[in-house]
Coordinates of C-alpha atoms in Angstrom, one line a residue:
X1 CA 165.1 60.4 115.7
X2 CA 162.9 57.7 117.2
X3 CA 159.5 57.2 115.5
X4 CA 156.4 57.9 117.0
X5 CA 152.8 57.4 116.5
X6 CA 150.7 59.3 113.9
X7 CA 149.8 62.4 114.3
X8 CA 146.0 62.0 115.3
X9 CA 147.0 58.8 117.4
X10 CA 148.8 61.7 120.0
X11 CA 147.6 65.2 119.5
X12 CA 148.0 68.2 122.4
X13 CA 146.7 71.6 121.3
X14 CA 149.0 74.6 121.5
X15 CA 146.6 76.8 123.5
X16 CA 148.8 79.1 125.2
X17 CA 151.9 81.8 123.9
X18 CA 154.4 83.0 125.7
X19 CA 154.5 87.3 125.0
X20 CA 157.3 88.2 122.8
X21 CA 158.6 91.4 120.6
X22 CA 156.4 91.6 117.7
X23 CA 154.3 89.1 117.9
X24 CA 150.7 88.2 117.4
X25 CA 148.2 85.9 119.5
X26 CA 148.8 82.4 117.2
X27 CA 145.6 80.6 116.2
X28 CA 145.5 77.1 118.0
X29 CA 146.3 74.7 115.9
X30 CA 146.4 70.9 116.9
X31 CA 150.1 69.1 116.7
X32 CA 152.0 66.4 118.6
X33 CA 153.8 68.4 121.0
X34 CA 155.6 65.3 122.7
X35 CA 157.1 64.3 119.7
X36 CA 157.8 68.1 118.7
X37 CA 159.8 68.4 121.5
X38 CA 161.6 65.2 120.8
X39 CA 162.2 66.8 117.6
X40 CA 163.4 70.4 119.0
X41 CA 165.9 68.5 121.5
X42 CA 167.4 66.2 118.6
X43 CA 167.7 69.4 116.2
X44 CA 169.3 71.7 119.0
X45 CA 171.4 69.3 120.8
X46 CA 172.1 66.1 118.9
X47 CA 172.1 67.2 114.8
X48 CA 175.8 68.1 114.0
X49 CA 175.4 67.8 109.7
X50 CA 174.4 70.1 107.7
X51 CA 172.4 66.5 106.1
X52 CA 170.6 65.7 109.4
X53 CA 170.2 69.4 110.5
X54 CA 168.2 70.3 107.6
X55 CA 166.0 67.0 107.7
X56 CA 165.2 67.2 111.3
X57 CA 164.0 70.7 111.0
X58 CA 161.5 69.9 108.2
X59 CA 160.6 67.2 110.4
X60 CA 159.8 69.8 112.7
X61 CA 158.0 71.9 110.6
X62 CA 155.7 69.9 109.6
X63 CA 154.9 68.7 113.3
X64 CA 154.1 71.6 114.2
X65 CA 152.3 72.8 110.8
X66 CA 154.3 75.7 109.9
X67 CA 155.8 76.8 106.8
X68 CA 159.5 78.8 106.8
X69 CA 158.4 82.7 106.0
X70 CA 159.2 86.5 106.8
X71 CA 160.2 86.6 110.2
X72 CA 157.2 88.6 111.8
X73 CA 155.2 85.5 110.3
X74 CA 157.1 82.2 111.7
X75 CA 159.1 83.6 114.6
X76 CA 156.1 83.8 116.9
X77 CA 154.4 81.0 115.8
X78 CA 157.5 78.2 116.4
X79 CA 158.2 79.9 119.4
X80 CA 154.8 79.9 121.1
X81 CA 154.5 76.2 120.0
X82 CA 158.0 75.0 121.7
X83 CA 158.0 76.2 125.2
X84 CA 160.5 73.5 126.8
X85 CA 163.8 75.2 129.1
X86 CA 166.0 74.3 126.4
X87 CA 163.6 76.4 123.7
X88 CA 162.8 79.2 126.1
X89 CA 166.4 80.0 127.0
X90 CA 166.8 80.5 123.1
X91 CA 164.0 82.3 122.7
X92 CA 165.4 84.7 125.8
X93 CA 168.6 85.2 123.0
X94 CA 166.4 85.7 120.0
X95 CA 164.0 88.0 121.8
X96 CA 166.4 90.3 122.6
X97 CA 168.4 90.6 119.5
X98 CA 165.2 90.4 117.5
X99 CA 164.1 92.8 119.5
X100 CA 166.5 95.9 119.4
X101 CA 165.1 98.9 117.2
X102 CA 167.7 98.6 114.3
X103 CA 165.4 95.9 113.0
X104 CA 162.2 97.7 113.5
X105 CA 160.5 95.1 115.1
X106 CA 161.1 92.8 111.6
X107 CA 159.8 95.4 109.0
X108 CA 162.6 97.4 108.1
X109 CA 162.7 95.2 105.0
X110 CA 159.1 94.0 105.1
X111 CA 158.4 93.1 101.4
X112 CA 161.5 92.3 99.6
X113 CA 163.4 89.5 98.8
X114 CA 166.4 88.1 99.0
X115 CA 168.2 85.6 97.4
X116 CA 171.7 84.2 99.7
X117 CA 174.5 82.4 97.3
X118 CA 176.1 80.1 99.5
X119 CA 175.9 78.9 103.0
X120 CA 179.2 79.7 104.9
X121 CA 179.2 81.9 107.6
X122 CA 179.3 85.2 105.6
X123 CA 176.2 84.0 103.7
X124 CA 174.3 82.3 106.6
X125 CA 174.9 85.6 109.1
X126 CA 173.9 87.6 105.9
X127 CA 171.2 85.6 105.6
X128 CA 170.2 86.5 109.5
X129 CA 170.1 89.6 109.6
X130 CA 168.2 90.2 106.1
X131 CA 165.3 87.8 108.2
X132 CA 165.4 89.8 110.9
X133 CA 165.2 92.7 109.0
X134 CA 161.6 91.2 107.7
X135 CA 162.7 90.5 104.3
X136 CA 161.7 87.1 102.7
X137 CA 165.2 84.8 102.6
X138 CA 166.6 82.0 101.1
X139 CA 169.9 80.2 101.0
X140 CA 171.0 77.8 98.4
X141 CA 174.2 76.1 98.5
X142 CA 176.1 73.9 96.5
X143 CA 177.1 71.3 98.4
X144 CA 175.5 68.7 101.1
X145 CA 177.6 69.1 103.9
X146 CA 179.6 71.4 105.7
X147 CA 183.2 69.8 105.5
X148 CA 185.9 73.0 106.3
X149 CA 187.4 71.8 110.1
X150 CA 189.5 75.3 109.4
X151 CA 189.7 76.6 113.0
X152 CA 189.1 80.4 112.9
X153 CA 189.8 83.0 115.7
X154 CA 187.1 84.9 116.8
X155 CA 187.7 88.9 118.2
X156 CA 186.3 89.4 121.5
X157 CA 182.9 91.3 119.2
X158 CA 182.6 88.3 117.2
X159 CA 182.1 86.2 120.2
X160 CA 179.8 88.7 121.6
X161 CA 177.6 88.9 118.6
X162 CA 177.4 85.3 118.3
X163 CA 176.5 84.6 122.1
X164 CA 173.7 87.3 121.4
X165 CA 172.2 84.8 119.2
X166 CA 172.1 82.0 121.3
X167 CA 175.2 79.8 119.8
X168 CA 176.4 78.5 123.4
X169 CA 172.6 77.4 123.5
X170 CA 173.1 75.1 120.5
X171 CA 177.4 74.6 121.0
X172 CA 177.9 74.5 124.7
X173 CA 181.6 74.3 124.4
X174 CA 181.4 77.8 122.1
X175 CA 184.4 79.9 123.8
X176 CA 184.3 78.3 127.3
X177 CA 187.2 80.3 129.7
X178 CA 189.8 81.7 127.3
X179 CA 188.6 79.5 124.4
X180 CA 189.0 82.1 121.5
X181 CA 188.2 79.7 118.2
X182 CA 185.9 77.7 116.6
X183 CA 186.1 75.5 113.3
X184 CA 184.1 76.4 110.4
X185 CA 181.8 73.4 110.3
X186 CA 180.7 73.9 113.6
X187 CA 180.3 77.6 113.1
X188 CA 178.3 76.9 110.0
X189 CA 176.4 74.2 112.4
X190 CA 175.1 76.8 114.7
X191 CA 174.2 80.1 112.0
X192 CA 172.3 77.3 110.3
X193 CA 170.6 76.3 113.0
X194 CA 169.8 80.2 114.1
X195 CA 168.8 81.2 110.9
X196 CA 166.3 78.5 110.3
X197 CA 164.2 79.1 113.8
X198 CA 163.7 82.6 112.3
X199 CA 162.6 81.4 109.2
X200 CA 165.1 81.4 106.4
X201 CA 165.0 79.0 103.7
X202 CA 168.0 76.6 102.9
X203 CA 168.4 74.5 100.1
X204 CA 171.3 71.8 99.8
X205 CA 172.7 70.4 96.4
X206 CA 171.6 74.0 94.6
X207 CA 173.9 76.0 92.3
X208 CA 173.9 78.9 91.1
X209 CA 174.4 79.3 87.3
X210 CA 173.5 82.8 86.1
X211 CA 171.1 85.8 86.6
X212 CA 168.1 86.1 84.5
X213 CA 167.1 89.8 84.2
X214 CA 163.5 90.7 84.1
X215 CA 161.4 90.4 81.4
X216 CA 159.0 93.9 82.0
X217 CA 158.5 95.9 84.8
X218 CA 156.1 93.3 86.0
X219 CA 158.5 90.4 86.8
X220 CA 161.6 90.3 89.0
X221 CA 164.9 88.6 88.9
X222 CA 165.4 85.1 88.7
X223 CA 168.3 82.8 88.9
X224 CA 169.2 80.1 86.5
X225 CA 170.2 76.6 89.0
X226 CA 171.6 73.5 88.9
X227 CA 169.3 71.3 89.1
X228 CA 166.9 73.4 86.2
X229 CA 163.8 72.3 87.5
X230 CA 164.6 73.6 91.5
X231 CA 161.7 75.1 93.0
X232 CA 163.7 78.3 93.9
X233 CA 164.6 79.1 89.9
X234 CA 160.8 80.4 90.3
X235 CA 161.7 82.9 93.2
X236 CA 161.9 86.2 92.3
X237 CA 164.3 88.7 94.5
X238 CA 164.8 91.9 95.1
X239 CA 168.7 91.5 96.3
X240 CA 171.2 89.1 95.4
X241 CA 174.3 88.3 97.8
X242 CA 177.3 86.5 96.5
X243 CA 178.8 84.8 99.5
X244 CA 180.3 81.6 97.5
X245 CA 184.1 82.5 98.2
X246 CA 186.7 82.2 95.9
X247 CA 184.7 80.2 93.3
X248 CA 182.1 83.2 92.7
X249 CA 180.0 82.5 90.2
X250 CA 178.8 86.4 90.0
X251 CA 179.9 87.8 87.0
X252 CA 181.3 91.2 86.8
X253 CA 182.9 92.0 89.9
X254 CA 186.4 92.8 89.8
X255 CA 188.5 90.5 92.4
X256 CA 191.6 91.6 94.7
X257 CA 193.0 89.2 97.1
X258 CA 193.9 90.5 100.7
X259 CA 196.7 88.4 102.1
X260 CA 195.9 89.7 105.9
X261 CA 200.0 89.5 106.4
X262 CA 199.4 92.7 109.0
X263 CA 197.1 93.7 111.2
X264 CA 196.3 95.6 114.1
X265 CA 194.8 95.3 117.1
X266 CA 192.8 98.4 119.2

């Protein structure tokens, strides 16, 4: 990303929202908007790492002066501060799945919190739907990168549910014509991507070690990470989802592997 001026050397106010489900009339706040949208572009279009994905967004963050929360307290706010056709078409997508009653206009789960293990796609789409849901999420993950070029078929409501949340926006090649596949990594690419515009936390180089149960009816769980000293190891949840694969670290599940050999097709 190209460097730009200071802040207070280029400033444009954000004066004006665009109406969307659920949200509220933002306060005006003062940010660079031209290199915002430098940003937006980049993170969208140009940011294919899991490495350069999450530094660009925090990047874009703090341009625009917002901190990752619940999503009926950062949706609005990013999206009435980014208003170029590349963010408007994604907020068209967002809008409308955020938008269907199931989620109860983001307060179904208003108050509790969850705590993701791992970011593959069953933990990053876990991860979505808890946010839209209105509960407080974050995502840690082990590694730094996202490094499985696995391609994986997608059923014809796989590819529906992930065009309802804009992934042709970000992946412009996503199932194109009778295209039925996608790697991993690219997958991953995109749910990232989705599930940080609506305000989910994600934390690289974090591993999960071992639940620590409450201490009185005052506290909540915690988790015990690698590195000790990780600012999440304070965050206390509400739900814990194991989606680390094979190498799940949570104790006292019982495991059965299903081979997939058969399967059929309605």
């Amino acid at each position: 990303v190209k460097s730009k001026k200071k802040v207070d050397e280029s400033t444009s106010t954000a004066s004006k929202m665009s109406e969307s489900p659920s949200s509220k009339p933002d306060r005006v706040v003062s940010f660079d908007a031209e290199r915002a949208n430098e940003l937006f572009n980049h993170f969208t279009s140009h940011a294919n790492t899991m490495k350069s994905i999450l530094a660009v967004f925090r990047l874009l963050t703090e341009t625009l002066r917002l901190k990752p929360s619940q999503f009926p307290l950062f949706y609005p706010k990013i999206r009435s501060r980014l208003s170029s056709w590349k963010a408007n078409a994604i907020w068209a997508k967002l809008d409308k799945r955020s938008g269907q009653r199931t989620y109860g206009k983001g307060k179904i789960a208003a108050g509790q919190r969850v705590l993701v293990i791992g970011a593959g796609p069953c933990g990053l789409r876990a991860a979505i739907e808890a946010q839209l849901l209105g509960a407080k999420v974050v995502v840690i993950e082990k590694r730094d990168r996202f490094s499985r070029n696995n391609v994986l078929h997608l059923w014809p409501y796989n590819i529906f549910d992930l065009k309802g949340i804009a992934a042709k926006k970000f992946y412009g090649k996503f199932c194109a014509g009778s295209i039925d596949h996608i790697s991993i990594r690219q997958l991953q690419c995109i749910l990232l991507k989705v599930a940080l515009l609506l305000g989910v936390e994600v934390f690289e180089n974090t591993g999960f070690e071992e639940l620590i149960e409450p201490r009185d009816a005052e506290t909540g769980w915690k988790a015990r990470l690698s590195p000790a000293d990780h600012p999440v190891s304070q965050f206390e949840f509400d739900v814990l989802i194991g989606a680390d694969g094979k190498r799940n670290t949570l104790p006292g599940f019982k495991r059965k592997e299903f081979r997939g050999k058969k399967y059929f097709t309605f």
